[in-house]
Amino acid sequence: MKKNQDKKNRFQAEYLNSPAVDKVGVEERVARFQTRSIKDASKLQGLKMALNMIDLTTLEGKDTPGKVKQMCYKAQHLHDLLPGLPTVAAVCVYPSMVKIAKKEVAGSGVNVASVSTAFPSGQAPLDVKITDTKFAVDEGADEIDMVISRGKFLAGEYNYVFDEIATIKEACGKARLKVILETGELATLDNVRKASDLAIYAGADFIKTSTGKIQPAATMQVTYTMLMAIKDYYDKTGIMIGMKPAGGISTSKLALHNLVMVKEVLGSAWLTNEWFRFGASSLANDVLMQIMKAETGVYQSSDYFSID
Amino acid sequence: MERLEVLKTYKIYIGGQFPRTESGRYYTPVNKAGKALGNICLSSRKDVRNAVSAARKAFGGWSERAAFNRGQIIYRIAEMLEGRRLQFIEELQLQGSTKKAAEEEVNLTIDRIVYYAGWCDKYQAIVSSVNPVASSHFNFSVAEPMGVVGVVAPENTSLIGLVSLVLPAICGGNTVVVLAAEHLPLCAVTFAEVVNSSDVPGGVINILTGSNKEMNPTLSTHMDVNAIVYGGNDALALKELQENAVLNVKRVFAYTNDWSKADAQGLHFISDTQEIKTTWHPIENIGGAASSY
């Protein structure tokens, strides 16, 4: 706690004075990322890269061990008809499913990410959130996706949110921490920027747009704003922070636009699944269908791909 | 001062929207007198892809709708088309029909739509069956829509041919991607406008204009198209469709009917784009003296 207090004292000036965001400028810049001409060979490379950056996700009340096992199998065998495909980066599940997922992906290089801190609402007391996180870590989670208390944030209790993130970071131990801002509930890009800075200074390894339960989710405007926060932090400190847009990225085209954006804003160093992820459930199949289209020359049908 | 006439932009119809072709290309077909019919979208393979995606998306909702409701919606197409009668007659005349022939074609089109509206909740009872089997099963076969049906409209008619091929397919719960007659495209686009104002959910009928030669390969190789209905008269084109269809074992149906005949309609046009599913339901005895049903 003492350490967190120090951290807070040191960084308060930074995270409480986030720069304002020029919304019109963001929209224009984002529109330009979507006009890049990507040639076939680069597109194929981009698609395979996107596959390797996916956090294959199932976060439903109806999740069962069977569903999680099936998804873990899919994470390692995206489309066996196509040799040479990468695996996804991680599978993302609820804490209660971590043990099962961990066992299923053992030895494959696929990480297990677990949501925590009373996902998706985050409406629980701090000690519950700590327990939730510790449980997931103890079960074997390699990565923790926490949600921030949006209610507190919107009420202006930034210090509370800072403390919360710093505390959860401690509870994570060696697991990497992704902080979900749930931008769909933050209303403005200024808030998105402020929350990004807050999360970064409080100790996030990754910042993530959304839970996937609220619309709008990972719009390019929001992702761009968060990438700029990462860039400014890197320019200032030399420390890299990861980015994970999640929710609403269901087509290859959108994924490629995002990769273009990351490359142009942060540079090639971020183009690996150590620093960039897509949180998605249906993106993988669309990317696979595009890759098959490139290989066979004919448009594909989801009938011939495994259910996601 | 003389008033400038506001001319209509002919666009394509995908997923309940009227976009221009993604390719930005146009062509200008002319009638026999050499008069330009308009600047018509020259659709590309990406338009075909988008149309198939839209049709696939609409398939679930359309096929699961109550059959009676499908009939009501299709009847509504006829009502709307009736209101646009003069526009269709004008377009048919511009494309080379006589006034009398144009009026007859529009009348027949409306009647044909009503005809297939009526079939919506009736063909199942005729196509399906309960089958006698020598085991303790209640064995029945029911018709189910195939899915996304590609329709290549006949080249020699603008309206009646297209409607005669599209209606039986959607009557049976399929969704369609239509390639309109290349040189007579006006009524196809206007028909799309009628469909759009008739409670037909977006994506159930998608209509593209352009070169069949260019679009046929994309449509026929597309793995997400389940059947092709070919109304053209080109043996080579048909052969190409059939060969491409092998990829995902699409059904291909070719019709060479004279669609201007009142009897060029019927149940088999509906049942062609239906798959028959047979179910063996374990049951001790049905219909015999010991049956408790």
XYZ file of C-alpha atoms in Angstrom:
601
model
C 0.000 0.000 0.000
C 2.880 2.322 0.892
C 4.403 1.652 -2.504
C 1.136 2.497 -4.223
C 0.915 5.730 -2.305
C 4.386 6.694 -3.495
C 3.476 5.805 -7.055
C 0.361 7.901 -6.781
C 2.202 10.901 -5.406
C 4.737 10.668 -8.144
C 2.341 10.343 -11.045
C -0.712 12.290 -9.944
C 0.390 15.322 -11.929
C 0.596 13.174 -15.055
C -2.653 11.280 -14.939
C -4.769 14.121 -13.647
C -3.591 16.400 -16.443
C -4.189 14.344 -19.530
C -4.164 16.327 -22.747
C -7.526 17.084 -24.349
C -8.427 15.069 -27.433
C -9.252 16.709 -30.749
C -12.189 14.559 -31.833
C -12.407 15.891 -35.383
C -8.673 15.401 -35.814
C -8.923 11.838 -34.523
C -11.702 11.050 -36.960
C -9.741 12.399 -39.901
C -6.612 10.529 -38.942
C -8.560 7.311 -38.430
C -10.263 7.704 -41.801
C -6.847 7.859 -43.435
C -5.723 4.543 -41.923
C -8.603 2.951 -43.803
C -7.447 4.089 -47.213
C -4.100 2.303 -47.299
C -3.730 0.012 -50.257
C -2.537 -3.383 -49.048
C -1.217 -5.724 -51.714
C -2.089 -9.417 -51.733
C 1.175 -10.737 -50.308
C 1.214 -8.211 -47.461
C -2.448 -8.849 -46.815
C -1.794 -12.564 -46.354
C 1.049 -11.773 -43.950
C -1.187 -9.298 -42.116
C -3.969 -11.834 -41.798
C -1.656 -14.459 -40.322
C -0.296 -11.861 -37.952
C -3.821 -10.943 -36.910
C -4.611 -14.607 -36.202
C -1.609 -14.822 -33.943
C -2.767 -11.743 -32.015
C -6.242 -12.982 -31.201
C -7.379 -13.622 -27.646
C -10.027 -16.201 -28.463
C -12.779 -15.347 -26.056
C -15.818 -16.869 -24.459
C -17.390 -14.852 -21.659
C -20.959 -16.009 -21.361
C -23.129 -16.979 -18.468
C -23.799 -20.153 -20.402
C -20.124 -21.208 -20.693
C -19.555 -24.850 -19.825
C -16.367 -26.899 -19.478
C -17.248 -28.468 -22.824
C -17.483 -25.104 -24.535
C -14.157 -24.003 -23.069
C -12.459 -27.246 -24.111
C -13.785 -26.892 -27.633
C -12.506 -23.307 -27.801
C -9.101 -24.324 -26.473
C -8.897 -26.973 -29.175
C -9.775 -24.380 -31.753
C -7.091 -22.041 -30.381
C -4.469 -24.635 -31.310
C -6.057 -26.024 -34.471
C -7.486 -23.032 -36.259
C -8.014 -24.781 -39.574
C -6.140 -28.024 -40.012
C -6.741 -28.075 -43.771
C -4.304 -25.171 -44.009
C -0.820 -26.113 -42.909
C 1.481 -23.507 -41.409
C -1.086 -21.455 -39.535
C -0.080 -19.921 -36.201
C -2.055 -20.494 -33.022
C -3.955 -17.647 -31.418
C -2.197 -15.692 -28.660
C -4.416 -16.664 -25.772
C -7.802 -17.913 -24.729
C -9.829 -15.592 -22.539
C -12.283 -17.073 -20.032
C -13.947 -16.490 -16.675
C -11.919 -17.364 -13.532
C -13.985 -20.515 -12.940
C -12.838 -21.883 -16.303
C -9.131 -21.079 -15.967
C -8.112 -24.483 -14.632
C -9.840 -26.314 -17.466
C -8.407 -23.975 -20.091
C -4.922 -24.208 -18.621
C -4.998 -27.981 -18.868
C -6.318 -27.935 -22.435
C -3.708 -25.553 -23.854
C -0.759 -26.931 -21.875
C 2.425 -27.033 -23.909
C 0.984 -25.250 -26.935
C 2.316 -21.771 -26.234
C -1.217 -20.430 -26.003
C -1.696 -18.337 -22.874
C -4.716 -18.376 -20.621
C -6.209 -14.990 -19.836
C -8.864 -14.588 -17.204
C -11.206 -11.680 -16.683
C -11.511 -10.605 -13.068
C -12.613 -7.871 -10.637
C -16.303 -8.669 -10.972
C -16.257 -8.606 -14.752
C -18.065 -7.067 -16.607
C -19.642 -4.458 -14.327
C -16.865 -4.132 -11.768
C -19.513 -3.373 -9.160
C -18.044 -5.217 -6.180
C -16.027 -4.262 -3.108
C -12.262 -4.144 -3.509
C -11.554 -7.207 -1.349
C -13.882 -9.273 -3.518
C -11.998 -8.078 -6.564
C -8.666 -8.981 -5.014
C -9.930 -12.443 -4.134
C -11.331 -12.831 -7.636
C -7.953 -11.939 -9.132
C -5.906 -14.118 -6.774
C -8.180 -17.037 -7.483
C -7.617 -16.709 -11.234
C -3.852 -16.387 -10.779
C -3.735 -19.379 -8.446
C -5.683 -21.433 -10.966
C -2.921 -20.697 -13.466
C -3.963 -17.624 -15.431
C -1.053 -16.080 -17.355
C -2.887 -12.843 -17.932
C -5.545 -10.957 -16.004
C -8.119 -8.743 -17.729
C -9.530 -6.442 -15.024
C -12.297 -3.883 -15.393
C -12.071 -0.438 -13.836
C -14.866 1.017 -11.703
C -16.486 3.211 -14.323
C -18.962 4.562 -11.789
C -16.162 5.871 -9.600
C -14.273 7.184 -12.606
C -17.266 9.115 -13.900
C -17.902 10.467 -10.403
C -14.431 11.945 -10.528
C -12.856 9.618 -7.976
C -9.724 9.130 -10.034
C -7.536 8.341 -7.045
C -9.833 5.490 -6.071
C -9.550 4.009 -9.567
C -5.767 4.464 -9.505
C -5.483 2.663 -6.163
C -7.715 -0.102 -7.371
C -5.620 -0.785 -10.460
C -2.372 -0.614 -8.454
C -3.760 -3.045 -5.886
C -4.897 -5.529 -8.500
C -1.516 -5.257 -10.193
C 0.034 -6.396 -6.931
C -2.428 -9.271 -6.664
C -1.497 -10.383 -10.182
C 2.034 -11.354 -9.225
C 3.721 -12.539 -12.408
C 0.558 -12.482 -14.512
C 0.365 -9.647 -16.991
C -2.370 -7.160 -16.266
C -4.713 -5.839 -18.936
C -6.916 -2.980 -17.784
C -10.329 -2.745 -19.426
C -11.562 0.841 -19.597
C -14.997 -0.029 -21.027
C -14.854 2.989 -23.294
C -18.480 2.584 -24.343
C -19.409 3.814 -20.877
C -16.880 6.628 -20.667
C -18.818 8.788 -23.139
C -16.014 11.037 -24.425
C -12.570 10.614 -25.944
C -11.229 12.988 -23.283
C -12.354 10.467 -20.673
C -10.820 7.634 -22.655
C -7.495 9.452 -22.678
C -7.701 10.218 -18.974
C -8.566 6.631 -18.093
C -5.741 5.362 -20.315
C -3.185 7.552 -18.570
C -4.579 6.542 -15.199
C -4.284 2.847 -16.015
C -0.813 3.162 -17.497
C 0.609 5.076 -14.549
C -1.092 2.731 -12.079
C 0.781 -0.233 -13.527
C -1.170 -1.718 -16.459
C 0.855 -3.914 -18.809
C -1.890 -3.622 -21.398
C -4.804 -1.277 -21.806
C -7.939 -2.723 -23.331
C -10.978 -0.967 -24.754
C -13.994 -2.965 -23.739
C -15.627 -5.932 -22.118
C -17.525 -6.743 -25.295
C -20.790 -6.431 -23.368
C -21.416 -2.764 -24.168
C -21.826 -1.019 -27.513
C -19.981 0.844 -28.922
C -16.854 -1.169 -28.164
C -13.491 -0.992 -29.927
C -14.079 1.772 -32.451
C -10.962 2.928 -34.268
C -11.345 6.396 -32.742
C -11.154 4.988 -29.240
C -8.276 2.660 -30.069
C -6.389 5.518 -31.671
C -6.840 7.679 -28.585
C -5.487 4.890 -26.406
C -2.562 4.276 -28.760
C -1.656 7.940 -28.450
C -1.606 7.610 -24.655
C 0.751 4.640 -25.041
C 2.923 6.589 -27.455
C 3.179 9.626 -25.177
C 4.075 7.393 -22.226
C 6.704 5.591 -24.274
C 8.197 8.852 -25.500
C 8.404 10.062 -21.920
C 9.626 6.925 -20.166
C 10.833 4.448 -22.795
C 8.471 1.816 -21.343
C 6.237 -0.128 -23.738
C 2.585 -0.707 -22.899
C 0.411 -3.176 -24.806
C -2.908 -2.476 -26.487
C -5.952 -4.692 -26.835
C -9.006 -3.540 -28.726
C -11.878 -5.872 -27.889
C -15.454 -6.139 -29.008
C -16.847 -5.397 -32.431
C -13.768 -6.360 -34.445
C -15.282 -9.208 -36.368
C -13.943 -8.751 -39.894
C -10.485 -9.150 -41.407
C -10.731 -5.742 -42.978
C -11.211 -4.065 -39.617
C -8.363 -6.098 -38.143
C -6.024 -5.015 -40.940
C -7.056 -1.377 -40.468
C -6.141 -1.734 -36.815
C -2.750 -3.212 -37.656
C -2.072 -0.336 -40.052
C -2.965 2.071 -37.267
C -0.685 0.407 -34.723
C 2.176 0.343 -37.195
C 1.767 4.002 -38.092
C 1.207 5.295 -34.568
C 3.524 3.116 -32.483
C 5.781 1.435 -35.015
C 6.705 -2.141 -35.881
C 7.885 -3.003 -32.366
C 4.234 -3.278 -31.323
C 3.313 -5.652 -34.153
C 3.637 -8.801 -32.081
C 1.235 -10.508 -29.751
C 3.384 -9.461 -26.830
C 2.210 -5.886 -27.350
C -0.933 -6.058 -29.376
C -4.010 -8.279 -29.114
C -7.487 -8.523 -30.532
C -10.183 -9.567 -28.110
C -12.616 -11.395 -30.346
C -14.716 -14.470 -30.737
C -15.798 -14.359 -34.374
C -12.770 -12.624 -35.920
C -10.736 -15.823 -36.209
C -13.151 -17.488 -38.626
C -13.403 -14.423 -40.811
C -9.623 -14.195 -41.037
C -9.418 -17.919 -41.806
C -11.984 -17.514 -44.553
C -9.973 -14.658 -46.041
C -6.797 -16.723 -45.946
C -8.594 -19.617 -47.633
C -9.922 -17.185 -50.229
C -6.373 -16.055 -50.917
C -5.188 -19.669 -51.208
C -8.031 -21.080 -53.304
C -9.307 -18.039 -55.178
C -12.944 -18.638 -54.267
C -15.128 -17.016 -51.633
C -15.688 -19.182 -48.585
C -18.612 -20.308 -46.463
C -18.672 -20.562 -42.689
C -20.186 -24.029 -43.211
C -16.672 -25.355 -43.753
C -15.036 -23.853 -40.651
C -15.300 -24.943 -37.054
C -17.879 -23.230 -34.888
C -16.434 -20.460 -32.765
C -37.886 28.854 -67.975
C -37.743 25.246 -69.097
C -37.515 22.748 -66.283
C -34.657 20.274 -66.191
C -35.887 16.715 -65.785
C -34.485 14.915 -62.765
C -33.189 11.568 -63.976
C -33.089 8.461 -61.837
C -29.768 6.969 -60.761
C -29.944 3.226 -61.285
C -28.240 1.532 -58.383
C -27.809 -2.022 -57.191
C -29.664 -3.549 -54.254
C -27.757 -5.311 -51.467
C -28.964 -6.085 -47.958
C -31.867 -3.639 -48.149
C -29.604 -0.775 -49.261
C -29.056 0.839 -52.638
C -25.297 1.278 -52.928
C -23.464 2.115 -56.134
C -21.181 -0.639 -57.312
C -18.112 -0.957 -55.141
C -15.989 -0.810 -58.304
C -17.320 2.602 -59.369
C -17.803 1.308 -62.928
C -20.767 1.909 -65.213
C -22.067 0.755 -68.560
C -24.640 2.298 -70.844
C -26.880 -0.203 -72.603
C -28.866 1.125 -75.579
C -32.225 0.101 -77.023
C -32.882 -0.911 -80.629
C -33.326 2.700 -81.655
C -29.890 3.482 -80.273
C -31.175 5.464 -77.303
C -29.188 5.074 -74.093
C -31.202 3.416 -71.316
C -29.161 4.967 -68.541
C -25.887 4.624 -66.703
C -26.111 1.234 -65.066
C -23.821 -0.146 -62.371
C -21.267 -2.609 -63.742
C -21.038 -4.732 -60.608
C -17.814 -6.441 -59.635
C -16.980 -9.681 -57.867
C -16.879 -7.792 -54.582
C -20.478 -6.717 -55.098
C -21.334 -10.379 -55.652
C -19.524 -11.247 -52.432
C -21.329 -8.524 -50.497
C -24.663 -9.636 -51.898
C -24.028 -13.253 -50.909
C -23.062 -12.169 -47.377
C -26.252 -10.131 -47.119
C -28.321 -13.036 -48.399
C -26.700 -15.435 -45.933
C -27.362 -13.054 -43.073
C -31.018 -12.728 -44.034
C -31.533 -16.458 -44.563
C -32.061 -17.421 -40.907
C -34.807 -14.910 -40.249
C -36.565 -15.386 -43.570
C -36.611 -19.180 -43.529
C -37.834 -19.275 -39.936
C -40.681 -16.867 -40.551
C -44.124 -18.408 -40.436
C -45.034 -19.581 -43.933
C -48.256 -17.613 -43.822
C -46.361 -14.438 -42.975
C -44.026 -14.992 -45.930
C -47.130 -15.162 -48.072
C -48.418 -11.877 -46.677
C -45.118 -10.161 -47.370
C -44.905 -11.486 -50.916
C -48.483 -10.390 -51.535
C -47.376 -6.938 -50.430
C -44.796 -6.922 -53.270
C -47.674 -7.337 -55.701
C -49.566 -4.464 -54.077
C -46.565 -2.159 -54.322
C -45.814 -3.175 -57.879
C -49.390 -2.359 -58.841
C -48.803 1.189 -57.629
C -45.728 1.532 -59.828
C -47.376 0.025 -62.895
C -46.913 3.077 -65.120
C -43.214 3.326 -64.377
C -42.662 -0.298 -65.350
C -44.657 0.106 -68.555
C -42.618 3.166 -69.465
C -39.340 1.363 -68.829
C -40.427 -1.699 -70.795
C -41.364 0.525 -73.723
C -38.033 2.324 -73.533
C -36.353 -1.078 -73.696
C -38.251 -1.959 -76.852
C -41.650 -3.422 -75.914
C -44.875 -2.237 -77.501
C -47.320 -0.540 -75.147
C -49.678 -3.498 -75.295
C -46.933 -6.036 -74.628
C -45.595 -3.916 -71.776
C -49.009 -3.703 -70.110
C -49.495 -7.435 -70.465
C -46.073 -8.142 -68.996
C -46.739 -5.976 -65.932
C -50.176 -7.535 -65.404
C -48.752 -11.006 -65.666
C -45.947 -10.101 -63.259
C -48.392 -8.934 -60.623
C -50.530 -12.040 -61.081
C -47.479 -14.257 -60.801
C -46.390 -12.657 -57.555
C -49.864 -13.199 -56.117
C -49.740 -16.782 -57.376
C -46.535 -17.526 -55.473
C -47.747 -15.594 -52.415
C -50.578 -18.087 -52.271
C -48.204 -21.057 -52.454
C -46.155 -19.985 -49.415
C -48.131 -21.928 -46.830
C -49.323 -24.702 -49.114
C -46.419 -26.277 -50.979
C -45.130 -27.968 -47.798
C -48.248 -30.087 -47.499
C -47.860 -31.318 -51.072
C -44.093 -31.766 -51.261
C -43.716 -33.393 -47.849
C -44.841 -36.882 -47.025
C -45.343 -39.501 -44.384
C -43.622 -42.675 -45.528
C -44.532 -46.275 -44.808
C -41.527 -48.115 -43.383
C -41.129 -51.676 -42.169
C -39.913 -50.747 -38.715
C -41.198 -49.090 -35.572
C -40.754 -45.578 -36.848
C -42.888 -42.647 -37.740
C -41.032 -41.705 -40.934
C -41.660 -38.350 -42.544
C -40.010 -36.171 -45.164
C -40.251 -32.405 -45.112
C -39.117 -29.693 -47.497
C -36.504 -27.241 -46.313
C -35.097 -24.258 -48.200
C -31.618 -24.782 -49.666
C -30.231 -21.469 -48.453
C -28.716 -18.820 -50.674
C -29.834 -19.203 -54.266
C -28.054 -17.437 -57.124
C -30.455 -16.413 -59.877
C -29.185 -15.590 -63.345
C -32.131 -13.830 -64.940
C -33.113 -14.515 -68.554
C -31.518 -12.197 -71.107
C -34.592 -11.686 -73.225
C -37.002 -10.206 -70.671
C -36.537 -7.390 -68.215
C -39.209 -8.058 -65.617
C -41.298 -11.203 -65.964
C -38.339 -13.555 -66.344
C -36.598 -12.235 -63.257
C -39.772 -12.351 -61.165
C -40.638 -15.856 -62.371
C -37.296 -17.162 -61.105
C -36.966 -15.144 -57.910
C -40.452 -15.627 -56.491
C -40.514 -19.424 -56.199
C -37.136 -19.377 -54.469
C -38.114 -16.832 -51.805
C -41.585 -18.318 -51.483
C -39.794 -21.455 -50.261
C -37.766 -19.552 -47.663
C -34.536 -19.147 -49.626
C -32.745 -15.850 -50.044
C -31.487 -14.823 -53.474
C -28.710 -12.990 -55.272
C -29.981 -11.990 -58.698
C -27.907 -11.090 -61.730
C -30.264 -8.951 -63.810
C -30.547 -9.147 -67.592
C -27.435 -7.370 -68.812
C -28.978 -5.438 -71.702
C -32.462 -4.932 -70.204
C -31.652 -3.893 -66.624
C -34.104 -1.066 -65.917
C -37.035 -3.042 -64.507
C -34.721 -5.089 -62.295
C -33.622 -1.974 -60.433
C -37.143 -0.606 -60.211
C -38.312 -4.003 -58.973
C -35.676 -3.708 -56.228
C -37.284 -0.422 -55.195
C -40.663 -2.136 -55.065
C -39.227 -4.946 -52.933
C -37.627 -2.428 -50.634
C -40.989 -0.825 -49.889
C -42.805 -4.125 -49.351
C -41.870 -5.367 -45.873
C -39.402 -7.829 -47.408
C -36.505 -7.905 -44.930
C -33.244 -6.517 -46.282
C -31.012 -9.171 -47.814
C -33.773 -11.600 -48.823
C -33.618 -10.309 -52.405
C -30.382 -8.783 -53.678
C -30.155 -7.520 -57.241
C -26.991 -6.784 -59.199
C -26.636 -5.324 -62.676
C -23.665 -5.776 -64.955
C -21.911 -8.352 -67.041
C -23.062 -11.930 -66.452
C -19.881 -13.178 -68.019
C -17.924 -11.371 -65.339
C -20.150 -12.204 -62.353
C -21.109 -15.816 -63.151
C -17.751 -17.305 -62.097
C -17.789 -15.531 -58.731
C -21.357 -16.535 -58.030
C -20.914 -20.125 -59.121
C -17.632 -20.738 -57.282
C -18.816 -19.051 -54.080
C -18.834 -21.685 -51.352
C -21.715 -19.981 -49.552
C -24.145 -20.214 -52.474
C -26.237 -23.369 -52.258
C -27.997 -23.398 -55.609
C -28.039 -21.603 -58.944
C -31.099 -21.028 -61.066
C -30.117 -20.211 -64.623
C -32.645 -18.569 -66.903
C -30.325 -17.786 -69.781
C -29.950 -19.415 -73.129
C -26.198 -19.856 -73.429
C -25.071 -23.473 -73.326
C -21.451 -22.528 -72.693
C -22.344 -20.244 -69.790
C -24.491 -22.997 -68.309
C -21.651 -25.478 -68.642
C -19.313 -23.128 -66.817
C -21.853 -22.681 -64.021
C -22.283 -26.439 -63.702
C -18.558 -27.084 -63.589
C -17.954 -24.416 -60.966
C -20.904 -25.662 -58.959
C -19.047 -28.913 -58.326
C -16.815 -27.145 -55.780
C -19.435 -27.253 -53.043
C -21.968 -29.425 -54.866
C -24.399 -26.626 -55.624
C -27.618 -27.592 -57.285
C -27.956 -26.030 -60.719
C -31.334 -25.649 -62.424
C -31.701 -24.330 -65.952
C -35.067 -23.214 -67.308
C -35.827 -22.161 -70.848
C -39.557 -21.494 -70.418
C -41.354 -18.708 -72.221
C -42.162 -16.691 -69.112
C -44.720 -14.545 -70.905
C -47.034 -17.562 -70.986
C -49.593 -17.576 -68.194
C -48.807 -21.203 -67.369
C -45.031 -20.743 -66.964
C -45.374 -21.126 -63.234
C -45.941 -24.001 -60.879
C -45.126 -25.972 -57.797
C -41.979 -27.562 -59.249
C -40.268 -24.173 -59.488
C -40.661 -23.971 -55.719
C -39.767 -27.566 -54.933
C -36.607 -27.420 -57.079
C -34.909 -25.170 -54.508
C -36.034 -27.298 -51.566
C -34.061 -30.080 -49.942
C -36.025 -32.982 -48.538
C -35.203 -33.953 -44.982
C -36.378 -37.325 -43.770
C -36.793 -38.049 -40.091
C -37.090 -41.467 -38.445
C -38.997 -40.970 -35.262
C -39.059 -44.055 -33.009
C -42.608 -44.947 -32.226
C -44.202 -48.263 -31.546
C -47.101 -48.252 -33.911
C -48.846 -45.614 -35.961
C -52.092 -45.964 -37.811
C -52.670 -49.626 -36.915
C -55.316 -51.060 -34.638
C -52.942 -50.879 -31.654
C -52.022 -47.235 -32.320
C -52.758 -44.878 -29.511
C -52.627 -41.862 -31.828
